[in-house]
CSV table of C-alpha atoms in Angstrom, one decimal:
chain,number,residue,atom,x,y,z
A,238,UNK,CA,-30.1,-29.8,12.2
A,239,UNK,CA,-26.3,-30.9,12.7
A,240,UNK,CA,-25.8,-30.4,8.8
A,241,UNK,CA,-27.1,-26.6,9.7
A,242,UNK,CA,-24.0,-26.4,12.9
A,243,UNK,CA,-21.7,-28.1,10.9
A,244,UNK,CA,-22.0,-25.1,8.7
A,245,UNK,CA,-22.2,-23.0,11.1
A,246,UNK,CA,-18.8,-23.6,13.0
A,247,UNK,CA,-16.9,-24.3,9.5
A,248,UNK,CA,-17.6,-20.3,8.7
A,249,UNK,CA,-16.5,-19.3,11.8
A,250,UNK,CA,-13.5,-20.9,11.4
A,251,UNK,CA,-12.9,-19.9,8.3
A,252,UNK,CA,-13.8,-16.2,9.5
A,253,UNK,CA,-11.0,-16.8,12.2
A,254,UNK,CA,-8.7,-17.7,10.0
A,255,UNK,CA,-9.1,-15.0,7.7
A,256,UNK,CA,-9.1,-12.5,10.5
A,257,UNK,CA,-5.6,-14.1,11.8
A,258,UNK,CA,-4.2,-13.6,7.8
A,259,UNK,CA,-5.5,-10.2,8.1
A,260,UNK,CA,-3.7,-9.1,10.8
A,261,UNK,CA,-0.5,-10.4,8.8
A,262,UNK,CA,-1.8,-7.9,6.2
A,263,UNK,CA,-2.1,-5.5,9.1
A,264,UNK,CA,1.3,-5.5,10.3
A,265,UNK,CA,2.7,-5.5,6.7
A,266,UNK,CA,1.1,-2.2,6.2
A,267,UNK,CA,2.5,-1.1,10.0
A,268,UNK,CA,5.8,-2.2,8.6
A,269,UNK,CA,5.6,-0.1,5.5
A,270,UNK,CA,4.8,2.8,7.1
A,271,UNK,CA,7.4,3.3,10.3
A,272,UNK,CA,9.6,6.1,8.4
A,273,UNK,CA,7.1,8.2,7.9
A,274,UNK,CA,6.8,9.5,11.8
A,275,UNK,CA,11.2,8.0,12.5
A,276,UNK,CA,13.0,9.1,9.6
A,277,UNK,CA,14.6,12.1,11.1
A,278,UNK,CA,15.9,9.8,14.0
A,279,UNK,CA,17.0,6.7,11.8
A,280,UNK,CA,18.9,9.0,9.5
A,281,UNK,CA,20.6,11.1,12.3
A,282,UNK,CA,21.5,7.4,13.9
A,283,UNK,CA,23.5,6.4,10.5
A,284,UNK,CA,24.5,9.6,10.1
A,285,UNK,CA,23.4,10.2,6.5
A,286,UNK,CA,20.9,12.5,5.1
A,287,UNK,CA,17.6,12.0,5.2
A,288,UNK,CA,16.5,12.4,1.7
A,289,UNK,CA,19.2,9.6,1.4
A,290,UNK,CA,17.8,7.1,3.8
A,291,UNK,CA,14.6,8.0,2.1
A,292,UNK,CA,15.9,6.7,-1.3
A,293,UNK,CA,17.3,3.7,0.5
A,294,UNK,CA,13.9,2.5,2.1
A,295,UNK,CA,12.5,2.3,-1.4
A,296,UNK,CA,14.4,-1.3,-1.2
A,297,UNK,CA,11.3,-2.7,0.9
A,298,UNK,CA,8.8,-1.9,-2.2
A,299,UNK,CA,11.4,-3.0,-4.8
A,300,UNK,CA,11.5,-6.2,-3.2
A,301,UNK,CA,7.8,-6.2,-2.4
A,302,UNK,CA,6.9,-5.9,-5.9
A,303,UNK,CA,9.5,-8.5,-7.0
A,304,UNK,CA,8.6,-11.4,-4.8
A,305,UNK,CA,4.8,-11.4,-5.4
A,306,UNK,CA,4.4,-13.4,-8.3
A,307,UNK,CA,6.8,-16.5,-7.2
A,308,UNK,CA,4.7,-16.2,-3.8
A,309,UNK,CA,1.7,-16.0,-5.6
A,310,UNK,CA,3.2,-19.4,-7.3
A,311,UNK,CA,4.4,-21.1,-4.1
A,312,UNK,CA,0.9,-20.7,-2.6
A,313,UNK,CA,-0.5,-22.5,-5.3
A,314,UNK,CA,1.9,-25.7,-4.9
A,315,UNK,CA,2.1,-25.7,-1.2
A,316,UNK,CA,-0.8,-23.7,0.1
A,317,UNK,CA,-1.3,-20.8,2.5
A,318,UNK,CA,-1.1,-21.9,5.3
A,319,UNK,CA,2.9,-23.2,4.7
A,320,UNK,CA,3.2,-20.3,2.9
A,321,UNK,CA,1.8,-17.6,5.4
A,322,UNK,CA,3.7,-19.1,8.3
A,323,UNK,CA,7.4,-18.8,6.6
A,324,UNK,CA,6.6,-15.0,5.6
A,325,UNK,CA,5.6,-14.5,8.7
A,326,UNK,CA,8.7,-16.2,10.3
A,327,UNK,CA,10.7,-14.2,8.0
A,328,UNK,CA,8.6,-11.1,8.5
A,329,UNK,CA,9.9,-11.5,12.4
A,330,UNK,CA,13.4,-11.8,11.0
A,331,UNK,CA,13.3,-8.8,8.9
A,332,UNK,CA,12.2,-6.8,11.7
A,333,UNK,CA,14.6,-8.0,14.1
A,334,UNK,CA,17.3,-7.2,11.7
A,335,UNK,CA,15.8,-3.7,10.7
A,336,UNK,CA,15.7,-2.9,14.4
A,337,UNK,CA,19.3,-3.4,15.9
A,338,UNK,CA,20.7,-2.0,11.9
A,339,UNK,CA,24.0,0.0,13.4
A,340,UNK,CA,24.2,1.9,9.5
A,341,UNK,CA,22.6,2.3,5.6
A,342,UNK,CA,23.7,-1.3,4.8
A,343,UNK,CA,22.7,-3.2,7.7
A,344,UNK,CA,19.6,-1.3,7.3
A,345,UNK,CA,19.0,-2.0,4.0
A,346,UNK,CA,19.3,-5.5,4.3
A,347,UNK,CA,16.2,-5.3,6.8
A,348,UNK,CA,14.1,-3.6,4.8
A,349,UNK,CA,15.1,-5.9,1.5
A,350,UNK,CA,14.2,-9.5,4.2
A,351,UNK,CA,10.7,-7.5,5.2
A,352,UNK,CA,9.9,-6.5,1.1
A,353,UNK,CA,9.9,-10.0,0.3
A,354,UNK,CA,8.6,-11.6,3.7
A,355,UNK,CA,5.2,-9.2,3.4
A,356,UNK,CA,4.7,-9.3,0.0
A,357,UNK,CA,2.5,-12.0,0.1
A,358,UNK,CA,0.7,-10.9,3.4
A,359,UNK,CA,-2.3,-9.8,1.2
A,360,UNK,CA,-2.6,-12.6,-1.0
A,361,UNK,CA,-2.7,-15.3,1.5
A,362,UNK,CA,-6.1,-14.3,3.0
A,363,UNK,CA,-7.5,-13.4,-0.8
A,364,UNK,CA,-6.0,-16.7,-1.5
A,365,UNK,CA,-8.1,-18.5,1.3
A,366,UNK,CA,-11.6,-16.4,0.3
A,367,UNK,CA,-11.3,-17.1,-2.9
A,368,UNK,CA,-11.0,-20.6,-3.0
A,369,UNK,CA,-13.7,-21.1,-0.3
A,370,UNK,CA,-16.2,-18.0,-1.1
A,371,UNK,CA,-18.9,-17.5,-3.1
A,372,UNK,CA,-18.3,-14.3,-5.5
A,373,UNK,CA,-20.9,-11.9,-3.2
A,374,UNK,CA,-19.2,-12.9,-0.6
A,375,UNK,CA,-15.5,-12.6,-1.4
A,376,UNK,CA,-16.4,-9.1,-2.5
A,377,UNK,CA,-17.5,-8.3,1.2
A,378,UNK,CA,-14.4,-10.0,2.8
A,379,UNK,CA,-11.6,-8.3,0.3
A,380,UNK,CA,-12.8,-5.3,1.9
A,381,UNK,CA,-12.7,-5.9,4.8
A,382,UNK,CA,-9.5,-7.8,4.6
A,383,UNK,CA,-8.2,-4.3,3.2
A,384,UNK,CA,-9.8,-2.5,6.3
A,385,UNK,CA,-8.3,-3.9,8.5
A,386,UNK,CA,-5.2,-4.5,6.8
A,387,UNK,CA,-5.3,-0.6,7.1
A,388,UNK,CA,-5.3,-0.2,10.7
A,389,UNK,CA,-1.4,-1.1,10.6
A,390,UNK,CA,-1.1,2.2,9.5
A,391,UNK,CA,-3.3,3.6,11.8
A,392,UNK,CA,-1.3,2.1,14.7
A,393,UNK,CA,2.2,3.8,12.6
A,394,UNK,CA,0.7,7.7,12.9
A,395,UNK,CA,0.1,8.5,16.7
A,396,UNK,CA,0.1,5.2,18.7
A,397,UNK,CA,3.8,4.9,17.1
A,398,UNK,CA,4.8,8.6,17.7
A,399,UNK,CA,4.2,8.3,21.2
A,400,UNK,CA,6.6,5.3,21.0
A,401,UNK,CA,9.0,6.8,19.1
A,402,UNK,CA,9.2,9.9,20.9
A,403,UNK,CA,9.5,7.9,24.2
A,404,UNK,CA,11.3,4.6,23.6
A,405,UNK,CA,13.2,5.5,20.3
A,406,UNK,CA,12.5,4.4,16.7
A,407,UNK,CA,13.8,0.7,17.0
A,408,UNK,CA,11.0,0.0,19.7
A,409,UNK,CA,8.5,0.3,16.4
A,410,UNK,CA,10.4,-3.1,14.8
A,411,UNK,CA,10.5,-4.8,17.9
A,412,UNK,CA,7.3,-4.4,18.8
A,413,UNK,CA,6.3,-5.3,15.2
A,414,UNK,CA,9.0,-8.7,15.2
A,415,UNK,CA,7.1,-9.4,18.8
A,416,UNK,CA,3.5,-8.9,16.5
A,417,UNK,CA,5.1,-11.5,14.0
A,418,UNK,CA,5.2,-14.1,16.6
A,419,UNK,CA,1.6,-13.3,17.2
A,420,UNK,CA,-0.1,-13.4,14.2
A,421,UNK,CA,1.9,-16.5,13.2
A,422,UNK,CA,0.5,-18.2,16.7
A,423,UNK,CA,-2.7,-17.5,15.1
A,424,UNK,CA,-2.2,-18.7,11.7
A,425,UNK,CA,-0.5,-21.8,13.3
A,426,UNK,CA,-3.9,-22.6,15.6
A,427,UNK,CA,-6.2,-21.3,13.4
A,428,UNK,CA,-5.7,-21.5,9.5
A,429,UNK,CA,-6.3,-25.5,8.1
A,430,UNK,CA,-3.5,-27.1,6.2
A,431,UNK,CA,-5.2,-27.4,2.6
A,432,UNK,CA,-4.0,-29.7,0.0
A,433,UNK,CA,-1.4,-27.6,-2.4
A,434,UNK,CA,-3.0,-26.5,-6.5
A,435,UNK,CA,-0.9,-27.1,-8.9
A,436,UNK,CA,-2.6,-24.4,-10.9
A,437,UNK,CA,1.0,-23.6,-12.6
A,438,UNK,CA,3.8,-25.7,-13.2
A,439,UNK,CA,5.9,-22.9,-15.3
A,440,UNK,CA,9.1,-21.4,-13.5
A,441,UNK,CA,8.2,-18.2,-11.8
A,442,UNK,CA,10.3,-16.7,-14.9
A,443,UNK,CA,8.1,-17.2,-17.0
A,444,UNK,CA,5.1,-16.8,-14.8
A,445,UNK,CA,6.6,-13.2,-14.3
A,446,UNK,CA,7.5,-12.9,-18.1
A,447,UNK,CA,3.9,-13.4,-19.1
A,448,UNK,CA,2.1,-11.0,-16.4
A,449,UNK,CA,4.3,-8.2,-17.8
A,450,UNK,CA,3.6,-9.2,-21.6
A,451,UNK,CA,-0.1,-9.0,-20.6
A,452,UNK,CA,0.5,-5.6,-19.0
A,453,UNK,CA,1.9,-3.9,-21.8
A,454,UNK,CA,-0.3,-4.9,-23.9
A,455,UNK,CA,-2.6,-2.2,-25.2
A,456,UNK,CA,-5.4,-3.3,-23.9
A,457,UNK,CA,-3.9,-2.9,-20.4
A,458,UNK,CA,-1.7,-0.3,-21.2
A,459,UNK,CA,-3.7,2.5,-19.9
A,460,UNK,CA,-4.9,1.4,-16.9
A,461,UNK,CA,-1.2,0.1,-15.9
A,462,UNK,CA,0.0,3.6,-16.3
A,463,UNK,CA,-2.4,4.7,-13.7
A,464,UNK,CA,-1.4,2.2,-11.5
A,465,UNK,CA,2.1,2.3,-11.7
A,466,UNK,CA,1.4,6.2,-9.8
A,467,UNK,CA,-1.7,5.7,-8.3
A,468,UNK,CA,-1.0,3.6,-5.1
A,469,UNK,CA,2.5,4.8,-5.1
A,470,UNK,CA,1.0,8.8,-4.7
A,471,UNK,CA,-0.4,7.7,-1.3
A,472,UNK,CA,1.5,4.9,0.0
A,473,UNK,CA,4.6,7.6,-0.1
A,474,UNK,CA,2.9,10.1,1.0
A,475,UNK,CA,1.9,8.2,3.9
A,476,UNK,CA,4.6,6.1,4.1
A,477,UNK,CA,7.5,8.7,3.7
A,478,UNK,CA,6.9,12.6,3.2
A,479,UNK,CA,3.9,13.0,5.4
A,480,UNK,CA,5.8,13.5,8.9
A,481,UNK,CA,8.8,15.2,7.2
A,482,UNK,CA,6.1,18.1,5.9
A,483,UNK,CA,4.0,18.3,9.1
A,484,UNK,CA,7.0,18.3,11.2
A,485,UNK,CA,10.1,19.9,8.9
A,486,UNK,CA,7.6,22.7,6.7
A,487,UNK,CA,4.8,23.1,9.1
A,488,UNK,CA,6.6,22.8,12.5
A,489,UNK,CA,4.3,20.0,14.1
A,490,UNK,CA,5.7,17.4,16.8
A,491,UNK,CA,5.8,14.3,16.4
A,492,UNK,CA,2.6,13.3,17.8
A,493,UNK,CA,0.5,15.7,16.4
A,494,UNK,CA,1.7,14.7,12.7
A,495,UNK,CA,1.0,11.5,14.0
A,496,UNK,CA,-2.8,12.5,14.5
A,497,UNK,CA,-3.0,14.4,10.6
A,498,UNK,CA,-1.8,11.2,9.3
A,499,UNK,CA,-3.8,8.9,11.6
A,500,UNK,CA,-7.1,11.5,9.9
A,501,UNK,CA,-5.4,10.4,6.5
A,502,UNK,CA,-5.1,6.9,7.3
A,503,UNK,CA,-8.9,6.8,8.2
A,504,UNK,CA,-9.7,8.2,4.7
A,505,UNK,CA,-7.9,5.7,3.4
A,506,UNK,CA,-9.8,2.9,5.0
A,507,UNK,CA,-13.2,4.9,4.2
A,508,UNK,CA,-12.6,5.9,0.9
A,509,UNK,CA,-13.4,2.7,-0.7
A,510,UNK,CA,-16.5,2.1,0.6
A,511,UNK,CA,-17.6,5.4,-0.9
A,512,UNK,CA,-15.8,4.9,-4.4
A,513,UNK,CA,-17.5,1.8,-4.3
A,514,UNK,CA,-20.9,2.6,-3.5
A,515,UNK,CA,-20.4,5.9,-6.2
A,516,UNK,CA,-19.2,3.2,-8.7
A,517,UNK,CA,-22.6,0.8,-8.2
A,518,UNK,CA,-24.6,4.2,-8.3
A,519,UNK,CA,-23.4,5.9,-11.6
A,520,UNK,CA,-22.0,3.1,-13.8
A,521,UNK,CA,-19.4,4.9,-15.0
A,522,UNK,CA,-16.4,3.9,-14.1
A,523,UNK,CA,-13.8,5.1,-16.3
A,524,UNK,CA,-14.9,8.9,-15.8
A,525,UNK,CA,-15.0,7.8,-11.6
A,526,UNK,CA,-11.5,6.7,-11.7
A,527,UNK,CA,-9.8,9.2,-14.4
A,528,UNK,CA,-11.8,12.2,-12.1
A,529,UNK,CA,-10.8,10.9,-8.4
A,530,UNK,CA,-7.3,10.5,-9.3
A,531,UNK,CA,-7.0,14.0,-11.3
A,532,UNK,CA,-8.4,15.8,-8.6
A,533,UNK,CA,-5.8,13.8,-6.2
A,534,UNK,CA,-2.9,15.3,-8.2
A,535,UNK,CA,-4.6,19.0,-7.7
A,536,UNK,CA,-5.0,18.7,-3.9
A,537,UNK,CA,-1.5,17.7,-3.9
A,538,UNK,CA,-0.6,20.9,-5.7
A,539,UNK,CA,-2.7,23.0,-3.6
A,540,UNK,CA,-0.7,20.7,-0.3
A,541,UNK,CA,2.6,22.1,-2.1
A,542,UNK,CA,1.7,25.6,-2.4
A,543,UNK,CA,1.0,26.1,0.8
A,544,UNK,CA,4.3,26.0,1.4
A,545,UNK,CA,6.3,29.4,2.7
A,546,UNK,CA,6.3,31.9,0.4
A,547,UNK,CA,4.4,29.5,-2.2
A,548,UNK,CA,1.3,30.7,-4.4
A,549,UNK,CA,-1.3,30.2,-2.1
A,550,UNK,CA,0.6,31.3,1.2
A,551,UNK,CA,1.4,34.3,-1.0
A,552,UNK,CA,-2.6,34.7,-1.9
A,553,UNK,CA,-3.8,34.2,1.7
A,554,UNK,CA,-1.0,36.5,2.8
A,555,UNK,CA,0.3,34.2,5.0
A,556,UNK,CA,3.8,33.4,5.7
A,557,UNK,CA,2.7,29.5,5.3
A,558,UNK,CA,-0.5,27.7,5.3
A,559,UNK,CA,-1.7,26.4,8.8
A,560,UNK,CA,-1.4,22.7,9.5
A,561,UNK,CA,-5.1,22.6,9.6
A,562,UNK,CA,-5.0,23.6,5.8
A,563,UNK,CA,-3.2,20.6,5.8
A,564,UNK,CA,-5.2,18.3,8.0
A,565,UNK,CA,-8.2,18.9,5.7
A,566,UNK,CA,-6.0,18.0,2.2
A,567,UNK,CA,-4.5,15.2,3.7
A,568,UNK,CA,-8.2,13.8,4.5
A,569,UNK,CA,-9.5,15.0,0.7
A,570,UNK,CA,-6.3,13.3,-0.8
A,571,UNK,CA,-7.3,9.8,0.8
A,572,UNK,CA,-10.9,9.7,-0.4
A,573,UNK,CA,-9.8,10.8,-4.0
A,574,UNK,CA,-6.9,8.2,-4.6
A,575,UNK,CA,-9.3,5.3,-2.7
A,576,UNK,CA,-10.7,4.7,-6.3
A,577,UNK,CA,-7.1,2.3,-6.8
A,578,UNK,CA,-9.6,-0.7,-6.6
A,579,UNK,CA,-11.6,0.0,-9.3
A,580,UNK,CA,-8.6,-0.7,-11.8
A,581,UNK,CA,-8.6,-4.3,-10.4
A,582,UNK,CA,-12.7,-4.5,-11.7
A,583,UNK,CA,-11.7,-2.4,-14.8
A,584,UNK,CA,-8.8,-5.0,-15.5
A,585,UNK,CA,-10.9,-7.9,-15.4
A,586,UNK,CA,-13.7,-6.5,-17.9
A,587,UNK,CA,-10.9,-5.4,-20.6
A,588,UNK,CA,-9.3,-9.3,-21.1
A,589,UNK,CA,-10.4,-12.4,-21.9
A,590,UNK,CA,-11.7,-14.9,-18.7
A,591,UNK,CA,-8.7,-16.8,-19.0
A,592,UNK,CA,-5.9,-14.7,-18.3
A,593,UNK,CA,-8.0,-12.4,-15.8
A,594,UNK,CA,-5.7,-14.1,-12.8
A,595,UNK,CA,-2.6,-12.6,-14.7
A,596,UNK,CA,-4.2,-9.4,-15.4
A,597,UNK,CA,-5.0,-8.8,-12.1
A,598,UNK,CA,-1.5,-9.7,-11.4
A,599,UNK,CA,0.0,-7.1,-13.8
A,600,UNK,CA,-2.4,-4.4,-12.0
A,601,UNK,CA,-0.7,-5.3,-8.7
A,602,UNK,CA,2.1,-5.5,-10.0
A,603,UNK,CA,2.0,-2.2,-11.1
A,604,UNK,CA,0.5,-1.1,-8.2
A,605,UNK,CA,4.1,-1.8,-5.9
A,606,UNK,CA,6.6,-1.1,-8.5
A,607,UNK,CA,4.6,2.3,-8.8
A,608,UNK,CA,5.6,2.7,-5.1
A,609,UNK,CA,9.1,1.2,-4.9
A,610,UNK,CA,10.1,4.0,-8.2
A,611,UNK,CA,8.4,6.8,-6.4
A,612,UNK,CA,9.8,6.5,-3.3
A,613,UNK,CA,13.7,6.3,-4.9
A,614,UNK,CA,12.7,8.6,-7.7
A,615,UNK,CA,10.7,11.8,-4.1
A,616,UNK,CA,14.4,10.7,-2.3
A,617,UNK,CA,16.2,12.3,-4.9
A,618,UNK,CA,13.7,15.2,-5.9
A,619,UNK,CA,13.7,15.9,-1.8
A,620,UNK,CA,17.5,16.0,-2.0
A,621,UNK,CA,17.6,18.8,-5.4
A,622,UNK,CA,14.8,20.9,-4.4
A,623,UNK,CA,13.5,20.3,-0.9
A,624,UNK,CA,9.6,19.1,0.0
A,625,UNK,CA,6.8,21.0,-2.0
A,626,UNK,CA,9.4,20.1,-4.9
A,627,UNK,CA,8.1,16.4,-4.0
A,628,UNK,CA,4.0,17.1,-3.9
A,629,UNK,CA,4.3,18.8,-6.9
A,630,UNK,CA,6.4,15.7,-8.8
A,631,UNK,CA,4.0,13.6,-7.1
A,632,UNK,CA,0.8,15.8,-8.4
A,633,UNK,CA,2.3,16.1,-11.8
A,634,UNK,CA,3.0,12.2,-12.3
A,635,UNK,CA,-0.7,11.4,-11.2
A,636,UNK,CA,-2.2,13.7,-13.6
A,637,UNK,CA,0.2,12.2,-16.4
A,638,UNK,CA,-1.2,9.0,-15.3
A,639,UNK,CA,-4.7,10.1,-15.6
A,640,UNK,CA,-4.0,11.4,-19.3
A,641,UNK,CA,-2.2,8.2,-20.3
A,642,UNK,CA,-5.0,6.2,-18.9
A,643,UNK,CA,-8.0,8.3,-20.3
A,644,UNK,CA,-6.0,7.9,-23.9
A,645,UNK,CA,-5.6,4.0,-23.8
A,646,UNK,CA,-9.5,3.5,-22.7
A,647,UNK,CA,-11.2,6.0,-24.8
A,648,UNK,CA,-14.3,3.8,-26.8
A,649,UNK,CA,-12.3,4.5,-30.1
A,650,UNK,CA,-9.1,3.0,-29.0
């Protein structure tokens, strides 16, 4: 009987602890997301444009991407819980620094301290599940560990409008540096000091030099192509251009873009789930995830053309689509490009058991430098040729994506 509450109060501290690594997650993603509903505002405070400033945020992904496998190698030697709490400590830093920026380079140096500091805000509760989950269940808890990760975007669309519009868009980095201190209270009193893996003794060099060997390979090849654009199409257009089209193109305030993205946001943490269960159903993976992400890139088309005095404006005979137009694309967008997971299970069946851990690596990889390219490459296309300029680069890079990836995977090659 005491062997059966022994278990029982070891999983619920380990579910505590994973919930307080979550929330770390969770205020990563909250992080991420802030310019989306405050660029106009940050830009007009440094007094550059904001297709500029746009360009200039892609710094957080860039670094993002780059730290992640030296995290990924620092959790193995000292474990998460050491590991967890300095991100976390420099996670409050970053946001500090991000929130009293007085201009681009002050700014930039924020964004570059939070990229690194959250990059590993995912990998420290997979980290813990893994090592002390059965299979079954770590695939129920990296969902939800995504879940809820998601809800930091959630809280960036309306609960942060309303802050933004009444306290001004540095109260969204204090409030997240004052979340920091929180979630790292939790990992503090809750997550177990573990003895450190020495699973890999190689320099992160040439940790980093074989993940990217592995992911060039043409075995990988195809689905890295669709990775590189497949997160990157929805983290910007959540992250970045979804306020500046509702509010700039389609004339909403801030809080009501707030709400369309909050809708999209809630796709996002739905989508999966569907995907998933449509995955178990059909079998048929590569047709799931080459079809999702093709019709992503034609919903954000139709998004584009809606534009005034674009095609389907035009064929409506509208001077420009209504926002609800909108509202319902933004929602169809985030259940199509939910089916990002399903490279991760693809990756794993294509390699040998051995390097799996790297190939995953290279998908995720993939996954941010996708989104740290995009974002620089949209700032640049927003600057040339305005907004529905950037839905349709988006929409064409997915779709080139989807072809790449349907060519590497094809049974003959």
């Amino acid at each position: 009987m005491a062997t059966n509450d022994d278990a029982g109060t070891a999983t619920r501290a380990l579910i505590f602890a994973l919930l307080a690594l979550a929330c770390g997650h969770m205020l990563s993603t909250l992080l991420r997301t802030i310019p989306a509903v405050s660029l106009d505002l940050m830009a007009a405070d440094f007094h550059i444009e904001p297709q500029a400033l746009a360009s200039l945020t892609s710094i957080y992904p860039f670094a993002f991407a780059a730290a992640q496998i030296p995290v990924g190698a620092a959790m193995d030697r000292f474990g998460v819980r050491p590991v967890s709490l300095s991100l976390l400590a420099g996670t409050v830093v970053g946001a500090m620094a991000s929130g009293f920026a007085t201009g681009a380079a002050s700014f930039a140096a924020g964004q570059f301290m939070l990229g690194v500091a959250t990059s590993g805000m995912l990998m420290c509760p997979m980290t813990l599940a893994a090592k002390q989950l059965s299979a079954a269940r770590f695939g129920l808890w990296s969902g939800a560990i995504l879940s809820i990760g998601n809800i930091g975007m959630l809280l960036s669309s309306s609960p942060l409008a309303f802050v933004v519009d009444a306290y001004g868009w540095r109260a969204g980095f204090w409030m997240s540096a004052a979340g920091g201190v929180a979630v790292a209270l939790a990992v503090f009193a809750l997550v177990p000091q573990q003895p450190a893996e020495h699973k890999d003794d190689s320099s992160p060099l040439s940790q980093m030099i074989e993940v990217l060997r592995l992911g060039l390979s043409r075995p990988l090849r195809g689905l890295i192509a669709l990775a590189l654009v497949s997160l990157a199409t929805s983290l910007v257009l959540r992250g970045l251009w979804g306020g500046p089209w509702l509010m700039d193109v389609k004339g909403l305030s801030r809080v009501e873009a707030g709400n369309q993205l909050g809708a999209f946001t809630l796709a996002m943490i739905a989508g999966p789930l569907c995907i998933g269960m449509i995955d178990r159903r059909l079998g048929r993976r590569r047709a799931l995830v080459a079809v999702t992400h093709m019709a992503g890139a034609l919903l954000l088309a139709l998004m584009a053309l809606g534009a005034p005095h674009y095609a389907v404006s035009v064929l409506f005979g509208v001077s420009v689509m209504p926002p609800q137009y909108d509202l319902v694309l933004f929602v169809l967008i985030g259940l199509a490009t939910s089916a990002q997971p399903l490279l991760f299970g693809m990756s794993r069946q294509l390699v040998d058991a051995q390097v799996a851990g790297k190939a995953l690596a290279a998908v995720n990889l993939a996954f941010f430098l996708g989104a740290a390219l995009m974002q620089s490459v949209t700032g640049a296309v927003a600057a040339l040729a305005g907004l529905p300029a950037v839905l349709l680069f988006m929409a064409a890079m997915l779709a080139f994506g989807v072809l790449i990836f349907l060519t590497y995977t094809s049974p003959r090659s």
